[in-house]
Coordinates of C-alpha atoms in Angstrom, one line a residue:
X1 CA -8.5 118.7 -257.5
X2 CA -6.9 115.6 -256.6
X3 CA -7.2 113.0 -259.1
X4 CA -6.7 109.3 -259.0
X5 CA -3.6 107.7 -257.6
X6 CA -5.5 104.9 -255.9
X7 CA -7.2 101.6 -257.1
X8 CA -9.4 101.2 -253.8
X9 CA -10.0 104.7 -252.4
X10 CA -13.8 105.7 -252.5
X11 CA -14.6 106.1 -256.4
X12 CA -16.3 109.4 -256.8
X13 CA -16.0 110.1 -260.6
X14 CA -15.5 107.7 -263.3
X15 CA -15.6 107.6 -267.2
X16 CA -17.3 104.7 -269.0
X17 CA -18.5 104.0 -272.4
X18 CA -22.2 102.7 -273.0
X19 CA -22.4 99.6 -275.3
X20 CA -25.0 101.6 -277.6
X21 CA -22.0 103.9 -278.2
X22 CA -19.2 101.1 -278.6
X23 CA -21.1 98.3 -280.1
X24 CA -23.8 100.3 -281.8
X25 CA -25.8 97.7 -283.3
X26 CA -26.1 93.9 -283.7
X27 CA -25.3 94.4 -287.5
X28 CA -22.1 96.4 -286.4
X29 CA -21.3 93.6 -284.0
X30 CA -21.7 90.8 -286.6
X31 CA -19.2 92.6 -288.9
X32 CA -16.6 93.7 -286.4
X33 CA -16.4 91.0 -283.6
X34 CA -13.9 89.1 -285.5
X35 CA -11.6 92.0 -286.2
X36 CA -11.4 92.5 -282.5
X37 CA -10.5 89.1 -281.6
X38 CA -13.7 88.5 -279.5
X39 CA -14.5 85.1 -278.4
X40 CA -18.0 85.1 -280.0
X41 CA -20.4 87.7 -281.4
X42 CA -22.1 89.6 -278.4
X43 CA -25.8 90.0 -278.4
X44 CA -26.6 93.8 -278.8
X45 CA -29.8 93.5 -276.6
X46 CA -28.3 91.3 -273.7
X47 CA -25.2 93.6 -273.7
X48 CA -27.6 96.7 -273.1
X49 CA -29.2 95.0 -270.0
X50 CA -26.0 93.6 -268.6
X51 CA -24.6 97.2 -268.8
X52 CA -27.7 98.6 -267.2
X53 CA -27.0 96.1 -264.2
X54 CA -23.6 97.2 -264.2
X55 CA -24.1 101.1 -263.9
X56 CA -26.8 100.5 -261.3
X57 CA -24.0 99.1 -259.0
X58 CA -21.7 101.8 -259.9
X59 CA -24.7 104.5 -259.3
X60 CA -24.8 103.3 -255.7
X61 CA -21.3 104.6 -254.8
X62 CA -20.1 107.0 -257.6
X63 CA -21.3 110.7 -257.6
X64 CA -20.3 111.3 -261.4
X65 CA -20.3 108.9 -264.3
X66 CA -19.2 110.6 -267.6
X67 CA -20.1 108.9 -270.8
X68 CA -17.6 108.8 -273.8
X69 CA -19.5 109.6 -277.1
X70 CA -19.8 107.4 -280.0
X71 CA -17.1 108.0 -282.5
X72 CA -16.5 106.6 -286.0
X73 CA -12.7 106.3 -285.5
X74 CA -12.9 103.8 -282.8
X75 CA -14.1 100.3 -282.5
X76 CA -15.7 97.8 -280.1
X77 CA -13.0 98.0 -277.6
X78 CA -13.7 101.4 -277.0
X79 CA -16.2 99.8 -274.7
X80 CA -13.3 99.1 -272.2
X81 CA -12.8 102.8 -271.2
X82 CA -10.0 102.1 -268.9
X83 CA -6.9 101.6 -271.3
X84 CA -6.4 104.7 -273.3
X85 CA -5.5 106.8 -270.4
X86 CA -4.1 106.6 -266.8
X87 CA -4.9 109.2 -264.1
X88 CA -2.5 110.5 -261.6
X89 CA -2.8 113.0 -258.8
X90 CA -2.0 115.8 -261.3
X91 CA -4.3 114.6 -264.1
X92 CA -4.5 112.2 -267.0
X93 CA -1.6 110.8 -269.1
X94 CA -2.8 110.0 -272.6
X95 CA -1.4 106.5 -273.5
X96 CA -1.1 104.8 -276.8
X97 CA -2.4 101.2 -276.8
X98 CA -0.1 98.3 -277.7
X99 CA -3.2 96.9 -279.8
X100 CA -3.1 98.9 -283.0
X101 CA -6.9 98.9 -283.6
X102 CA -7.2 100.6 -280.2
X103 CA -4.6 103.5 -281.1
X104 CA -7.5 106.0 -282.4
X105 CA -9.0 105.9 -279.1
X106 CA -6.5 108.2 -277.3
X107 CA -7.4 111.1 -279.5
X108 CA -11.1 111.1 -278.8
X109 CA -10.4 110.6 -275.0
X110 CA -8.2 113.6 -275.1
X111 CA -10.8 115.6 -276.8
X112 CA -13.2 114.4 -274.3
X113 CA -11.0 115.4 -271.3
X114 CA -10.1 118.9 -272.6
X115 CA -13.9 119.5 -273.5
X116 CA -14.5 119.0 -269.5
X117 CA -11.5 120.9 -268.2
X118 CA -9.8 117.8 -267.0
X119 CA -5.8 118.2 -267.1
X120 CA -3.8 116.4 -269.2
X121 CA -0.1 115.9 -267.7
X122 CA 1.4 114.3 -270.7
X123 CA 1.1 112.0 -273.7
X124 CA 3.4 109.0 -274.8
X125 CA 5.1 109.6 -278.0
X126 CA 7.3 108.2 -280.6
X127 CA 7.5 104.4 -280.2
X128 CA 6.1 104.3 -276.7
X129 CA 3.0 102.0 -276.3
X130 CA 1.2 101.1 -273.3
X131 CA -2.3 100.3 -272.1
X132 CA -4.1 101.5 -268.7
X133 CA -4.4 97.9 -267.7
X134 CA -0.5 97.7 -267.2
X135 CA -0.3 100.5 -264.8
X136 CA -1.4 99.9 -261.1
X137 CA -1.1 102.4 -258.2
X138 CA -0.2 100.0 -255.1
X139 CA -0.6 103.1 -253.1
X140 CA -0.4 107.1 -253.4
X141 CA 3.2 107.1 -253.9
X142 CA 4.0 103.6 -255.6
X143 CA 3.3 103.1 -259.3
X144 CA 3.8 99.6 -260.8
X145 CA 3.9 99.0 -264.5
X146 CA 4.0 95.7 -266.3
X147 CA 6.3 95.3 -269.2
X148 CA 4.6 93.0 -271.7
X149 CA 3.0 92.8 -275.6
X150 CA 1.0 95.9 -274.7
X151 CA 3.4 98.1 -272.8
X152 CA 6.9 98.6 -274.1
X153 CA 10.3 99.9 -272.5
X154 CA 10.1 103.3 -274.3
X155 CA 6.8 103.9 -272.7
X156 CA 8.0 102.8 -269.2
X157 CA 10.7 105.4 -269.6
X158 CA 8.4 108.4 -270.5
X159 CA 5.9 107.1 -267.8
X160 CA 8.7 107.3 -265.3
X161 CA 9.8 110.8 -266.5
X162 CA 6.3 112.2 -266.3
X163 CA 5.5 111.0 -262.8
X164 CA 8.8 111.5 -261.3
X165 CA 7.5 114.3 -259.0
X166 CA 4.3 112.2 -257.6
X167 CA 5.8 108.9 -257.4
X168 CA 8.4 107.6 -254.9
X169 CA 8.8 104.1 -255.8
X170 CA 8.3 103.1 -259.7
X171 CA 8.3 99.2 -260.0
X172 CA 8.5 97.5 -263.6
X173 CA 7.1 94.1 -263.6
X174 CA 8.0 91.6 -266.4
X175 CA 4.9 89.9 -267.8
X176 CA 4.9 86.4 -269.0
X177 CA 4.0 85.4 -272.7
X178 CA 1.2 83.6 -271.3
X179 CA -1.4 83.0 -274.3
X180 CA 0.7 85.0 -276.6
X181 CA 0.8 88.3 -278.6
X182 CA -2.8 88.2 -279.8
X183 CA -4.3 87.5 -276.4
X184 CA -4.3 90.2 -273.8
X185 CA -2.4 89.7 -270.6
X186 CA -2.3 93.0 -268.6
X187 CA -0.3 93.3 -265.1
X188 CA -4.2 93.9 -264.1
X189 CA -5.0 90.7 -265.3
X190 CA -3.8 89.0 -262.4
X191 CA -3.9 91.9 -259.7
X192 CA -6.9 94.1 -258.4
X193 CA -6.4 96.0 -255.5
X194 CA -9.5 95.9 -253.0
X195 CA -7.9 97.9 -250.1
X196 CA -4.4 98.8 -249.0
X197 CA -3.8 95.7 -247.4
X198 CA -6.0 93.3 -249.7
X199 CA -5.4 92.2 -253.2
X200 CA -7.1 89.6 -255.5
X201 CA -4.3 87.8 -257.4
X202 CA -3.6 84.9 -259.7
X203 CA -0.1 83.9 -258.3
X204 CA 0.7 81.3 -261.2
X205 CA 1.1 84.5 -263.6
X206 CA 3.1 86.8 -261.1
X207 CA 6.8 87.1 -260.8
X208 CA 8.2 85.7 -257.5
X209 CA 9.8 89.2 -256.5
X210 CA 6.4 90.8 -257.1
X211 CA 4.5 88.5 -255.2
X212 CA 7.1 88.7 -252.2
X213 CA 6.8 92.3 -252.4
X214 CA 3.2 92.4 -251.9
X215 CA 3.4 90.1 -249.0
X216 CA 6.3 92.0 -247.4
X217 CA 4.2 95.2 -247.5
X218 CA 1.4 93.3 -245.5
X219 CA -0.9 92.9 -248.4
X220 CA -3.3 89.7 -248.1
X221 CA -3.6 87.8 -251.3
X222 CA -6.8 86.4 -252.3
X223 CA -6.0 83.7 -254.5
X224 CA -8.2 83.3 -257.8
X225 CA -8.2 79.5 -258.7
X226 CA -7.5 78.8 -262.7
X227 CA -11.1 78.3 -263.7
X228 CA -12.1 81.4 -262.1
X229 CA -9.4 83.5 -263.4
X230 CA -10.5 82.4 -266.9
X231 CA -14.1 83.9 -266.0
X232 CA -12.2 86.9 -265.1
X233 CA -12.3 86.4 -261.4
X234 CA -9.1 88.6 -260.8
X235 CA -10.7 91.5 -262.5
X236 CA -12.1 93.2 -259.3
X237 CA -13.3 97.0 -259.4
X238 CA -13.2 98.5 -255.8
X239 CA -15.6 101.1 -255.2
X240 CA -14.3 101.8 -251.7
X241 CA -11.9 99.8 -249.5
X242 CA -13.3 96.4 -249.5
X243 CA -16.3 97.3 -251.3
X244 CA -16.1 95.6 -254.8
X245 CA -17.6 94.6 -258.1
X246 CA -16.7 91.1 -259.8
X247 CA -18.1 89.3 -262.6
X248 CA -20.5 86.4 -261.7
X249 CA -19.7 83.1 -261.7
X250 CA -16.7 83.3 -259.5
X251 CA -17.8 81.7 -256.3
X252 CA -14.3 80.8 -254.6
X253 CA -13.1 84.3 -255.2
X254 CA -16.2 85.9 -253.9
X255 CA -16.4 83.8 -250.7
X256 CA -12.7 84.5 -250.0
X257 CA -13.7 88.6 -250.4
X258 CA -16.4 88.0 -248.1
X259 CA -14.4 86.0 -245.5
X260 CA -11.8 89.1 -245.7
X261 CA -14.6 91.6 -244.8
X262 CA -15.6 93.0 -248.1
X263 CA -18.9 93.7 -249.6
X264 CA -19.2 92.1 -253.0
X265 CA -21.6 92.9 -255.8
X266 CA -22.0 90.8 -259.0
X267 CA -23.1 91.5 -262.5
X268 CA -24.2 89.3 -265.2
X269 CA -21.2 89.9 -267.9
X270 CA -21.4 87.2 -270.5
X271 CA -21.7 89.9 -273.4
X272 CA -19.8 93.0 -272.1
X273 CA -17.3 91.1 -270.2
X274 CA -16.4 87.7 -271.3
X275 CA -16.7 87.6 -275.1
X276 CA -14.5 90.7 -275.2
X277 CA -12.6 89.5 -272.2
X278 CA -12.9 92.7 -270.4
X279 CA -14.0 92.8 -266.7
X280 CA -15.4 95.8 -264.4
X281 CA -11.9 97.4 -264.1
X282 CA -11.6 97.5 -267.9
X283 CA -15.1 98.9 -268.3
X284 CA -14.2 101.8 -265.9
X285 CA -11.7 104.6 -265.8
X286 CA -11.5 106.1 -262.2
X287 CA -11.0 109.7 -262.5
X288 CA -11.3 111.0 -258.9
X289 CA -11.3 108.8 -255.7
X290 CA -11.0 109.9 -252.4

């Protein structure tokens, strides 16, 4: 079985978490949204309806959708199933979130994968912290990791060790302070691969060397304007090469994608995306692509 080492190959199997299991109820949201630093309190019923639309899009392309269970030890952010693990061709690496509130998610995920017979090739230990949103496959043999508030040097050292036999090039990208420690800037906040030669980016947050590296590799860059970056226009999930999902409200980004020959699906993400600030890539953990 060849697990994921791509951000854009056809998505065959994905892990998600339903808002009924992450948000639980309006009362639970009322108690917890401030703790998890949401922009405002999500509407539970609206969240369910937005999610139904989102999953409807996934089902057009994805053969298997696995749902993480409700679990008392995890919070609202467990909706964003991408972050606690990262898949490699040999299996999963269990991460340890840079957001303390999210650290219990890793153990729940580990049991979930073991129950399904999905191999785990490693687990971050000691002082290492990293979120899946900081780890991007540029191609099958190139892994890019963002060094920021959610991923530290020790995690990078351990990830490099764990992937030594499956990665030819391991690139570390220093992330800017941007809005600070409490806000979440991931590597995937400013780059989404949509094909081997097409990426959606917000260049203002990119280190020059990394932007130049992408261009030198022949990757066309779709530039997300500032106002659409704030609406998560840079958070684009590829379902297959040049077939993607973006949150609605990003017309310039959508048009550039269409001009580049992409098929673009949109979903309304006010409750499940904007308020917790996690787009379609955050809502999904690709297990198998290819």
